[in-house]
CSV table of C-alpha atoms and ligand atoms in Angstrom, one decimal:
chain,number,residue,atom,x,y,z
A,1,MET,CA,111.4,69.4,86.0
A,2,PHE,CA,113.2,71.4,84.1
A,3,GLN,CA,116.1,70.9,81.7
A,4,ARG,CA,116.6,74.3,81.8
A,5,ILE,CA,116.7,77.4,83.5
A,6,LEU,CA,118.3,81.4,83.4
A,7,VAL,CA,118.7,83.6,85.9
A,8,ALA,CA,117.3,86.3,86.1
A,9,ASN,CA,120.1,88.5,88.4
A,10,ARG,CA,123.4,88.3,88.6
A,11,GLY,CA,126.7,88.5,91.4
A,12,GLU,CA,126.3,86.0,94.0
A,13,ILE,CA,123.0,84.9,94.2
A,14,ALA,CA,123.4,84.2,90.6
A,15,LEU,CA,125.9,81.9,91.4
A,16,ARG,CA,123.8,80.5,94.0
A,17,ILE,CA,121.2,79.8,92.2
A,18,PHE,CA,123.4,77.7,89.1
A,19,ARG,CA,125.4,75.3,92.4
A,20,THR,CA,121.9,74.3,93.4
A,21,CYS,CA,120.8,74.0,89.2
A,22,ARG,CA,124.2,72.0,88.9
A,23,GLU,CA,123.6,69.6,91.8
A,24,MET,CA,119.8,69.2,90.2
A,25,GLY,CA,121.0,68.2,86.9
A,26,ILE,CA,119.7,71.3,85.4
A,27,GLU,CA,121.3,73.1,82.7
A,28,THR,CA,121.7,76.7,84.1
A,29,VAL,CA,121.5,80.2,81.9
A,30,ALA,CA,123.0,83.7,82.6
A,31,VAL,CA,122.7,87.2,81.1
A,32,PHE,CA,125.5,89.7,82.2
A,33,SER,CA,125.7,92.8,81.5
A,34,GLU,CA,128.6,94.4,79.8
A,35,ALA,CA,130.8,95.8,83.1
A,36,ASP,CA,129.6,91.8,84.1
A,37,ARG,CA,131.2,91.0,81.0
A,38,GLY,CA,134.8,88.3,81.6
A,39,SER,CA,133.5,87.6,85.4
A,40,ALA,CA,134.6,84.4,86.4
A,41,TYR,CA,131.0,83.3,88.4
A,42,LEU,CA,129.6,83.6,85.0
A,43,ASP,CA,131.4,80.6,83.7
A,44,LEU,CA,129.6,78.8,87.2
A,45,ALA,CA,126.4,78.0,84.1
A,46,ASP,CA,126.2,76.4,80.4
A,47,GLN,CA,125.1,79.2,78.3
A,48,LYS,CA,125.5,83.3,79.1
A,49,ILE,CA,124.1,85.8,77.0
A,50,CYS,CA,125.0,89.3,77.9
A,51,ILE,CA,121.5,91.3,77.1
A,52,GLY,CA,123.1,95.2,78.1
A,53,PRO,CA,125.2,97.8,78.6
A,54,ALA,CA,126.1,98.0,82.7
A,55,ARG,CA,123.2,100.5,83.6
A,56,VAL,CA,120.6,98.3,85.4
A,57,SER,CA,117.2,100.0,83.2
A,58,ASP,CA,119.2,98.3,80.1
A,59,SER,CA,119.9,94.9,81.1
A,60,TYR,CA,119.6,93.3,83.3
A,61,LEU,CA,115.5,95.3,83.8
A,62,LYS,CA,115.2,94.8,80.7
A,63,ILE,CA,111.8,92.4,80.2
A,64,ASP,CA,112.1,91.5,77.0
A,65,ARG,CA,115.9,91.3,76.9
A,66,ILE,CA,115.1,88.1,79.8
A,67,ILE,CA,112.6,86.8,77.4
A,68,SER,CA,114.5,87.1,74.5
A,69,ALA,CA,118.1,84.9,76.5
A,70,ALA,CA,114.8,82.5,78.0
A,71,GLU,CA,114.9,81.5,74.1
A,72,ILE,CA,117.9,82.2,72.2
A,73,GLY,CA,119.3,79.9,75.5
A,74,ASN,CA,116.1,78.1,74.8
A,75,ALA,CA,115.6,77.7,79.1
A,76,GLN,CA,111.7,76.6,80.0
A,77,ALA,CA,111.7,78.4,83.2
A,78,ILE,CA,113.3,81.2,84.8
A,79,HIS,CA,114.8,82.6,88.8
A,80,PRO,CA,114.7,85.7,89.5
A,81,GLY,CA,116.2,85.6,91.8
A,82,TYR,CA,116.1,89.0,94.7
A,83,GLY,CA,115.8,92.1,93.4
A,84,LEU,CA,115.9,93.7,90.0
A,85,LEU,CA,112.5,91.6,88.6
A,86,SER,CA,112.5,89.4,91.7
A,87,GLU,CA,108.6,90.7,92.7
A,88,ASN,CA,107.7,92.6,89.2
A,89,ALA,CA,104.6,90.8,88.3
A,90,HIS,CA,104.3,92.1,84.9
A,91,PHE,CA,107.5,89.9,84.4
A,92,ALA,CA,106.0,87.3,86.2
A,93,GLU,CA,102.2,87.3,83.8
A,94,ILE,CA,105.0,88.2,80.8
A,95,CYS,CA,106.9,84.8,81.9
A,96,ARG,CA,104.2,83.0,82.5
A,97,ALA,CA,102.6,84.0,78.6
A,98,SER,CA,106.0,83.4,77.7
A,99,ASN,CA,105.5,79.8,78.0
A,100,PHE,CA,108.6,80.2,80.9
A,101,GLU,CA,107.6,79.4,84.2
A,102,PHE,CA,108.1,81.7,86.7
A,103,ILE,CA,110.2,80.7,90.0
A,104,GLY,CA,108.0,82.6,92.6
A,105,PRO,CA,104.4,83.6,93.5
A,106,SER,CA,101.5,83.3,90.7
A,107,HIS,CA,101.6,87.3,88.9
A,108,GLU,CA,98.4,88.0,91.1
A,109,ALA,CA,98.9,86.4,94.6
A,110,MET,CA,102.3,89.2,93.9
A,111,ALA,CA,100.8,91.9,92.6
A,112,MET,CA,97.8,91.2,95.6
A,113,LEU,CA,100.6,90.6,98.6
A,114,GLY,CA,103.2,93.3,97.4
A,115,ASP,CA,99.9,95.6,97.8
A,116,LYS,CA,100.8,96.8,101.9
A,117,ASN,CA,97.7,98.3,102.4
A,118,THR,CA,95.7,94.8,101.3
A,119,ALA,CA,97.6,92.2,102.9
A,120,ARG,CA,97.6,94.1,106.3
A,121,GLY,CA,93.4,94.0,105.0
A,122,LEU,CA,93.9,90.0,104.8
A,123,ALA,CA,96.1,89.8,108.1
A,124,LYS,CA,93.9,91.0,109.1
A,125,LYS,CA,91.0,89.0,108.0
A,126,ALA,CA,94.0,85.3,108.5
A,127,GLY,CA,93.4,86.7,112.2
A,128,ILE,CA,96.8,87.6,112.1
A,129,PRO,CA,97.7,90.3,115.2
A,130,THR,CA,98.5,94.3,113.1
A,131,VAL,CA,99.6,96.9,114.1
A,132,PRO,CA,96.4,99.7,115.4
A,133,GLY,CA,95.7,102.3,112.3
A,134,SER,CA,94.4,102.5,109.5
A,135,ASP,CA,91.3,100.4,108.7
A,136,GLY,CA,92.7,100.3,104.4
A,137,ILE,CA,94.1,103.8,102.8
A,138,ILE,CA,92.8,106.7,103.9
A,139,ASP,CA,91.7,109.7,101.2
A,140,ASP,CA,92.3,112.5,103.5
A,141,VAL,CA,94.9,114.6,106.3
A,142,GLU,CA,91.9,115.2,108.9
A,143,GLU,CA,91.2,111.0,108.7
A,144,ALA,CA,94.9,110.8,109.8
A,145,VAL,CA,94.8,113.2,112.2
A,146,SER,CA,90.8,112.5,113.7
A,147,LEU,CA,93.2,108.4,113.6
A,148,ALA,CA,96.0,109.8,114.8
A,149,LYS,CA,94.8,111.3,118.1
A,150,LYS,CA,92.0,107.4,118.4
A,151,PHE,CA,95.4,105.4,118.7
A,152,GLY,CA,98.0,107.9,119.6
A,153,TYR,CA,102.1,109.2,119.0
A,154,PRO,CA,103.6,108.3,117.3
A,155,VAL,CA,102.0,106.8,113.7
A,156,LEU,CA,103.9,106.0,109.9
A,157,VAL,CA,102.5,107.2,106.8
A,158,LYS,CA,103.1,103.9,104.8
A,159,ALA,CA,102.8,104.2,100.9
A,160,THR,CA,100.7,100.8,99.8
A,161,ALA,CA,102.7,100.0,97.0
A,162,GLY,CA,105.4,101.0,98.9
A,163,GLY,CA,107.5,98.5,101.6
A,164,GLY,CA,111.8,97.8,102.4
A,165,GLY,CA,111.4,101.7,104.3
A,166,ARG,CA,110.4,103.3,100.7
A,167,GLY,CA,107.7,105.9,100.9
A,168,MET,CA,107.3,105.8,104.6
A,169,ARG,CA,106.9,109.4,107.0
A,170,LEU,CA,107.5,109.1,111.0
A,171,ALA,CA,105.2,111.7,112.6
A,172,TYR,CA,105.1,113.0,116.5
A,173,ASP,CA,102.6,115.3,116.7
A,174,GLU,CA,99.6,116.5,114.3
A,175,GLU,CA,101.3,119.6,112.6
A,176,THR,CA,103.9,117.1,111.4
A,177,LEU,CA,101.7,114.6,110.2
A,178,ARG,CA,100.0,116.6,108.1
A,179,ASN,CA,103.3,117.6,106.4
A,180,ALA,CA,104.4,113.7,106.6
A,181,PHE,CA,100.9,112.6,105.1
A,182,VAL,CA,100.9,115.5,102.0
A,183,GLN,CA,104.7,114.1,101.5
A,184,ALA,CA,104.3,110.3,101.5
A,185,GLN,CA,101.3,110.5,99.3
A,186,GLN,CA,103.2,112.4,97.3
A,187,GLU,CA,106.6,110.6,96.9
A,188,ALA,CA,104.7,107.9,96.4
A,189,LYS,CA,102.5,109.4,93.7
A,190,ALA,CA,106.8,109.8,91.8
A,191,ALA,CA,107.6,107.3,93.1
A,192,PHE,CA,105.9,104.2,92.5
A,193,GLY,CA,102.4,105.3,90.8
A,194,ASN,CA,100.0,104.8,93.1
A,195,GLY,CA,100.6,107.5,96.3
A,196,ASP,CA,98.0,106.3,98.1
A,197,CYS,CA,99.2,105.8,102.1
A,198,TYR,CA,97.5,104.2,105.1
A,199,LEU,CA,98.8,104.6,109.1
A,200,GLU,CA,100.1,102.9,111.8
A,201,LYS,CA,101.2,103.8,115.0
A,202,TYR,CA,104.1,103.0,114.9
A,203,ILE,CA,105.7,100.5,117.5
A,204,GLU,CA,108.8,103.0,118.2
A,205,ASN,CA,112.9,100.4,119.4
A,206,PRO,CA,111.6,97.2,117.1
A,207,ARG,CA,113.0,93.7,117.2
A,208,HIS,CA,112.4,92.9,113.1
A,209,VAL,CA,112.0,89.3,113.0
A,210,GLU,CA,111.0,87.3,109.5
A,211,VAL,CA,109.5,83.9,109.1
A,212,GLN,CA,110.4,81.9,106.4
A,213,LEU,CA,107.9,79.8,104.5
A,214,ILE,CA,107.7,77.8,101.3
A,215,ALA,CA,104.2,76.7,99.7
A,216,ASP,CA,103.6,74.4,96.7
A,217,HIS,CA,100.5,73.9,94.8
A,218,PHE,CA,99.0,71.4,96.4
A,219,GLY,CA,98.0,73.2,99.6
A,220,ASN,CA,101.3,72.6,101.4
A,221,VAL,CA,102.6,74.9,103.4
A,222,VAL,CA,105.8,74.7,105.5
A,223,HIS,CA,107.7,77.4,107.5
A,224,LEU,CA,111.7,77.8,108.2
A,225,TYR,CA,111.7,79.3,111.3
A,226,GLU,CA,112.0,82.9,112.0
A,227,ARG,CA,115.2,85.2,111.1
A,228,ASP,CA,115.7,87.7,113.3
A,229,CYS,CA,117.2,90.8,111.0
A,230,THR,CA,116.9,93.8,114.1
A,231,MET,CA,120.5,94.8,112.9
A,232,GLN,CA,120.4,97.3,110.1
A,233,ARG,CA,121.2,100.7,108.9
A,234,ARG,CA,119.2,102.9,107.3
A,235,HIS,CA,116.8,99.9,105.9
A,236,GLN,CA,119.8,97.9,105.3
A,237,LYS,CA,120.2,95.1,107.1
A,238,LEU,CA,123.6,94.0,108.5
A,239,ILE,CA,123.4,90.9,111.3
A,240,GLU,CA,120.9,88.5,110.1
A,241,GLU,CA,120.7,86.0,112.8
A,242,SER,CA,118.5,82.3,113.4
A,243,PRO,CA,117.3,81.6,115.6
A,244,SER,CA,115.8,85.4,117.3
A,245,PRO,CA,117.4,85.8,120.2
A,246,HIS,CA,114.7,88.6,121.4
A,247,ILE,CA,111.2,85.9,121.3
A,248,GLY,CA,110.7,83.2,124.0
A,249,GLN,CA,109.3,79.6,122.4
A,250,LYS,CA,105.6,81.0,122.4
A,251,THR,CA,105.8,83.3,120.6
A,252,ARG,CA,107.8,81.7,118.0
A,253,GLU,CA,105.5,78.8,117.4
A,254,ALA,CA,102.6,81.5,117.0
A,255,MET,CA,104.6,83.5,115.5
A,256,CYS,CA,105.5,80.8,112.5
A,257,ALA,CA,101.7,79.5,112.8
A,258,ALA,CA,100.2,83.2,111.7
A,259,ALA,CA,102.9,83.5,109.2
A,260,VAL,CA,101.5,79.6,107.6
A,261,ARG,CA,97.8,80.9,108.1
A,262,LEU,CA,98.4,84.0,106.1
A,263,VAL,CA,99.9,82.1,103.1
A,264,GLN,CA,97.2,79.4,103.9
A,265,ALA,CA,94.6,82.4,102.8
A,266,ALA,CA,96.0,84.7,100.4
A,267,GLY,CA,96.5,81.2,98.2
A,268,TYR,CA,100.1,82.3,98.6
A,269,THR,CA,103.2,79.1,96.6
A,270,ASN,CA,106.5,78.4,96.4
A,271,ALA,CA,108.8,80.4,99.2
A,272,GLY,CA,107.6,84.2,101.4
A,273,THR,CA,108.8,86.1,103.9
A,274,ILE,CA,106.8,87.5,106.3
A,275,GLU,CA,108.0,90.4,108.3
A,276,PHE,CA,107.2,91.5,112.0
A,277,VAL,CA,107.5,93.5,114.6
A,278,VAL,CA,107.9,92.6,118.0
A,279,ASP,CA,107.8,95.0,120.8
A,280,ASN,CA,109.9,94.8,123.9
A,281,ASP,CA,106.8,92.9,125.6
A,282,GLU,CA,107.6,89.7,122.2
A,283,ASN,CA,104.2,91.3,121.1
A,284,PHE,CA,104.5,91.3,117.2
A,285,TYR,CA,102.7,92.5,114.7
A,286,PHE,CA,102.6,91.5,110.9
A,287,ILE,CA,104.4,94.5,109.1
A,288,GLU,CA,104.5,93.1,104.9
A,289,LEU,CA,105.6,90.5,103.3
A,290,ASN,CA,108.3,89.6,101.0
A,291,ALA,CA,107.6,88.2,98.0
A,292,ARG,CA,110.8,86.0,96.7
A,293,ILE,CA,114.0,84.5,98.7
A,294,GLN,CA,115.4,87.4,100.6
A,295,VAL,CA,119.0,87.2,100.4
A,296,GLU,CA,119.0,85.8,104.2
A,297,HIS,CA,117.8,83.5,103.2
A,298,PRO,CA,120.9,81.3,104.2
A,299,VAL,CA,120.6,81.7,107.3
A,300,SER,CA,117.3,79.2,107.8
A,301,GLU,CA,118.8,77.1,105.5
A,302,THR,CA,122.2,76.8,107.5
A,303,ILE,CA,119.3,75.8,110.8
A,304,THR,CA,117.3,73.6,108.8
A,305,GLY,CA,119.4,71.8,106.3
A,306,ILE,CA,116.7,72.2,103.6
A,307,ASP,CA,118.4,74.0,100.1
A,308,LEU,CA,115.2,76.6,99.4
A,309,ILE,CA,116.4,76.8,96.1
A,310,ARG,CA,116.0,73.4,95.7
A,311,ALA,CA,113.0,73.5,97.1
A,312,GLN,CA,111.8,76.9,94.7
A,313,ILE,CA,112.8,75.0,92.0
A,314,GLN,CA,110.1,71.6,92.9
A,315,VAL,CA,108.0,73.4,93.7
A,316,ALA,CA,108.4,75.7,90.2
A,317,SER,CA,107.3,72.3,88.7
A,318,ASN,CA,104.6,71.4,90.4
A,319,GLU,CA,105.8,68.7,92.4
A,320,LYS,CA,105.4,68.7,96.2
A,321,LEU,CA,107.5,70.0,98.6
A,322,PRO,CA,110.4,67.3,99.6
A,323,PHE,CA,109.4,67.3,103.1
A,324,THR,CA,106.6,68.1,106.2
A,325,GLN,CA,106.7,70.7,109.3
A,326,LYS,CA,107.8,67.4,111.3
A,327,GLU,CA,111.1,67.4,109.5
A,328,ILE,CA,112.0,70.5,110.5
A,329,ALA,CA,113.8,71.7,113.7
A,330,ILE,CA,116.6,74.3,114.6
A,331,HIS,CA,119.6,73.3,115.2
A,332,GLY,CA,121.9,75.1,117.0
A,333,HIS,CA,122.3,78.5,116.4
A,334,ALA,CA,123.2,80.2,112.4
A,335,ILE,CA,124.3,83.9,111.8
A,336,GLU,CA,124.6,86.0,108.6
A,337,CYS,CA,126.8,88.7,107.7
A,338,ARG,CA,127.2,91.3,104.5
A,339,ILE,CA,130.9,91.6,103.7
A,340,ASN,CA,130.0,95.3,101.4
A,341,ALA,CA,132.3,97.1,99.5
A,342,GLU,CA,131.6,100.2,101.5
A,343,ASP,CA,134.5,103.0,103.5
A,344,PRO,CA,133.4,102.8,107.6
A,345,ALA,CA,135.5,106.2,108.0
A,346,ASN,CA,133.8,108.0,105.4
A,347,ASN,CA,130.4,106.5,106.3
A,348,PHE,CA,130.1,103.7,105.0
A,349,THR,CA,129.5,104.7,101.6
A,350,PRO,CA,130.6,102.5,98.1
A,351,CYS,CA,133.4,101.7,97.5
A,352,PRO,CA,134.0,100.6,94.5
A,353,GLY,CA,136.9,99.5,93.0
A,354,LYS,CA,139.5,96.7,92.0
A,355,ILE,CA,140.3,93.8,94.6
A,356,THR,CA,143.5,92.3,94.8
A,357,ALA,CA,144.0,91.0,97.5
A,358,TRP,CA,140.5,88.5,98.6
A,359,LEU,CA,141.5,85.4,101.0
A,360,PRO,CA,138.2,84.5,102.3
A,361,PRO,CA,137.9,82.6,105.3
A,362,GLY,CA,136.8,78.7,106.6
A,363,GLY,CA,136.5,75.8,108.5
A,364,LEU,CA,134.0,74.1,110.8
A,365,GLY,CA,130.6,75.5,110.1
A,366,VAL,CA,132.1,78.3,108.2
A,367,ARG,CA,130.5,78.9,104.4
A,368,PHE,CA,130.3,81.8,102.3
A,369,ASP,CA,128.3,83.4,98.8
A,370,SER,CA,130.2,85.4,96.9
A,371,HIS,CA,130.7,86.1,93.3
A,372,VAL,CA,133.9,87.5,94.1
A,373,HIS,CA,136.8,87.3,93.9
A,374,ALA,CA,141.5,87.9,93.3
A,375,GLY,CA,141.3,90.7,90.5
A,376,TYR,CA,138.1,91.4,90.6
A,377,THR,CA,136.7,94.6,89.9
A,378,VAL,CA,133.8,95.6,92.3
A,379,SER,CA,131.1,97.9,89.5
A,380,PRO,CA,129.7,100.7,91.0
A,381,HIS,CA,126.1,100.6,88.9
A,382,TYR,CA,125.4,97.3,91.4
A,383,ASP,CA,124.4,96.8,94.8
A,384,SER,CA,128.0,97.3,97.3
A,385,MET,CA,127.4,93.7,98.7
A,386,ILE,CA,130.1,91.9,97.9
A,387,GLY,CA,129.6,88.6,99.5
A,388,LYS,CA,127.9,87.1,102.6
A,389,LEU,CA,129.6,85.0,105.4
A,390,ILE,CA,127.0,82.5,108.0
A,391,VAL,CA,128.2,81.0,110.4
A,392,HIS,CA,126.6,77.9,112.7
A,393,GLY,CA,127.3,76.7,116.3
A,394,ASP,CA,125.7,74.7,118.5
A,395,THR,CA,125.0,78.0,120.6
A,396,ARG,CA,124.6,82.4,119.7
A,397,ASP,CA,128.3,82.6,121.9
A,398,GLU,CA,129.7,79.9,119.8
A,399,ALA,CA,127.8,81.6,116.6
A,400,ILE,CA,129.6,84.8,117.3
A,401,GLU,CA,132.4,84.1,119.0
A,402,ARG,CA,132.9,81.9,115.8
A,403,MET,CA,131.9,84.9,113.2
A,404,ILE,CA,134.3,86.7,114.7
A,405,ARG,CA,136.6,84.7,114.3
A,406,ALA,CA,136.1,84.2,110.7
A,407,LEU,CA,135.6,87.5,109.9
A,408,SER,CA,139.5,88.6,112.0
A,409,GLU,CA,140.5,86.4,109.4
A,410,PHE,CA,140.2,87.5,106.4
A,411,ARG,CA,141.4,89.4,103.6
A,412,VAL,CA,140.9,91.5,101.2
A,413,GLU,CA,143.1,94.0,100.6
A,414,GLY,CA,142.3,97.1,96.8
A,415,ILE,CA,138.8,97.9,98.0
A,416,LYS,CA,137.9,99.2,102.0
A,417,THR,CA,135.2,97.1,103.5
A,418,SER,CA,132.8,96.3,106.2
A,419,VAL,CA,134.3,94.0,107.8
A,420,SER,CA,135.1,96.1,111.2
A,421,ARG,CA,132.1,97.4,111.6
A,422,GLN,CA,130.8,94.1,111.4
A,423,LEU,CA,133.4,92.9,114.0
A,424,GLU,CA,132.5,96.3,115.9
A,425,ILE,CA,128.4,95.5,116.2
A,426,LEU,CA,129.2,91.1,117.2
A,427,ARG,CA,132.0,92.8,120.2
A,428,HIS,CA,129.2,94.8,121.7
A,429,PRO,CA,127.5,94.2,124.4
A,430,VAL,CA,123.4,95.3,123.4
A,431,PHE,CA,124.2,92.8,120.4
A,432,ARG,CA,125.9,90.3,122.9
A,433,GLU,CA,123.7,90.2,125.6
A,434,ALA,CA,120.7,90.5,122.9
A,435,ARG,CA,119.0,94.2,123.7
A,436,GLY,CA,119.3,95.8,119.8
A,437,TYR,CA,116.3,97.4,118.0
A,438,THR,CA,116.3,98.5,115.0
A,439,SER,CA,117.3,101.6,115.3
A,440,PHE,CA,120.6,100.7,117.6
A,441,ILE,CA,123.3,100.7,115.1
A,442,GLU,CA,122.1,104.5,113.4
A,443,LYS,CA,121.6,106.0,117.3
A,444,GLU,CA,125.4,104.5,118.3
A,445,TRP,CA,127.4,104.9,115.3
A,446,LYS,CA,126.6,108.1,113.9
B,1,LIG,C1,106.7,99.7,111.5
B,1,LIG,C2,107.7,100.1,112.4
B,1,LIG,C3,107.3,100.1,113.7
B,1,LIG,N1,105.8,100.0,113.8
B,1,LIG,N2,105.8,100.1,111.2
B,1,LIG,C4,108.7,98.6,107.0
B,1,LIG,C5,109.0,98.4,106.0
B,1,LIG,C6,109.8,97.3,107.0
B,1,LIG,N3,111.1,96.5,106.3
B,1,LIG,C7,109.8,97.2,108.4
B,1,LIG,N4,109.1,98.3,109.1
B,1,LIG,C8,108.7,99.0,109.9
B,1,LIG,N5,106.7,99.2,110.5
B,1,LIG,C9,105.5,100.1,112.7
B,1,LIG,N6,104.2,100.4,112.6
B,1,LIG,C10,109.3,99.7,112.1
B,1,LIG,C11,109.6,99.5,111.2
B,1,LIG,C12,110.8,98.6,110.6
B,1,LIG,C13,112.1,100.4,110.7
B,1,LIG,C14,111.5,101.4,110.9
B,1,LIG,C15,112.4,102.3,110.0
B,1,LIG,C16,113.6,102.0,110.7
B,1,LIG,C17,114.4,101.2,110.3
B,1,LIG,C18,113.2,99.9,111.0
B,1,LIG,C19,113.5,98.5,109.8
B,1,LIG,C20,113.4,97.4,110.7
B,1,LIG,C21,111.2,97.1,111.2
């Protein structure tokens, strides 16, 4: 087992990893930028090293500085968290080449599954339902047009180097497809250095359901059931919950079994999430695999009682998973609301500034993961998410009521937050009656 782990991230996920490491008796090395200097959460690490100025491209994304900090801090392993370098296969490779264990998948598996078209081909081979679409990369627009004629509009042009909604273009007819295809290739080339695109029929108004998995180096692959992330706005998840209210037990079993099959087929190890879209008839289709721990992982921890960060570290340390699939059951219902520093009255634009009063909720079944506090200044340089409120209830209705109670007691002054909008969603009949779909928020709240 490792003695010291460097956490190559910041904010709430860095704190989340410090906490589990402390419980495991593992020392931690924190890295911070000038903008994060003096942040209280850094004091929960055993050592903290400044790696540069505020801009992520000059600090948290600087691979050489992260590696140097790991050397100075005498770490044996590096945890990337989410975002930043967490899905950068080159970073994972450099960590291992520099003799630091990377707490995540192999860089080969990360590269292979990070290529969305390759991942889709692997899913097809593993017998996982995929959306009707092209059989690989499409070279020219005429091929796209003839394919779209075959399986019908609307269609999505997707950049193979994209993901998370980036490099995606929707086309409702041949004319828009011709433009969308060329634009998607150009945008992908500019954004990712790879303009390759593939085509999929667009599943209209889908639900977004993902399966949490973790695999060790001994062939054990375990799922922690699904999370429903349908409540999103512009590809930003707002509310996540488990189990999904949009699927029945039969679909759940089939979806989780499919996700396990894909991870086994790909030889993937450590934590990963397989994303599906689900149509109105509960048909589910593979979309992509996320090769990292995700923001919403506490939802799965809450219904299963598993510490996913601990399991990641155990797998990276070449230990067997400390649990079997038979030991994992869904207990009750969990809901997570992301708390963002943004102004609901101003189209939810990020709203950095100094927090002058901060009183988060608590009580039975309430967990609040956050690195901020009264006196903390929310930086304009980073993501506007300042915390995640996770609640547990025996039933979905109980979890909704508990979340409404928790959000209502939240006291924050000095900045504006997304708390009021979260309350509106939780009180909305479409959410309460589980009639939501991915574009509901954009349609309902202009
Ligand atoms: C789709 C889809 C419907 N049909 N693919 C791609 C990025 C991933 N994170 C979600 N993506 C989707 N892929 C097909 N063939 C619906 C989504 C999707 C979505 C698409 C547009 C706007 C918001 C969305 C939210 C969740 C899922």
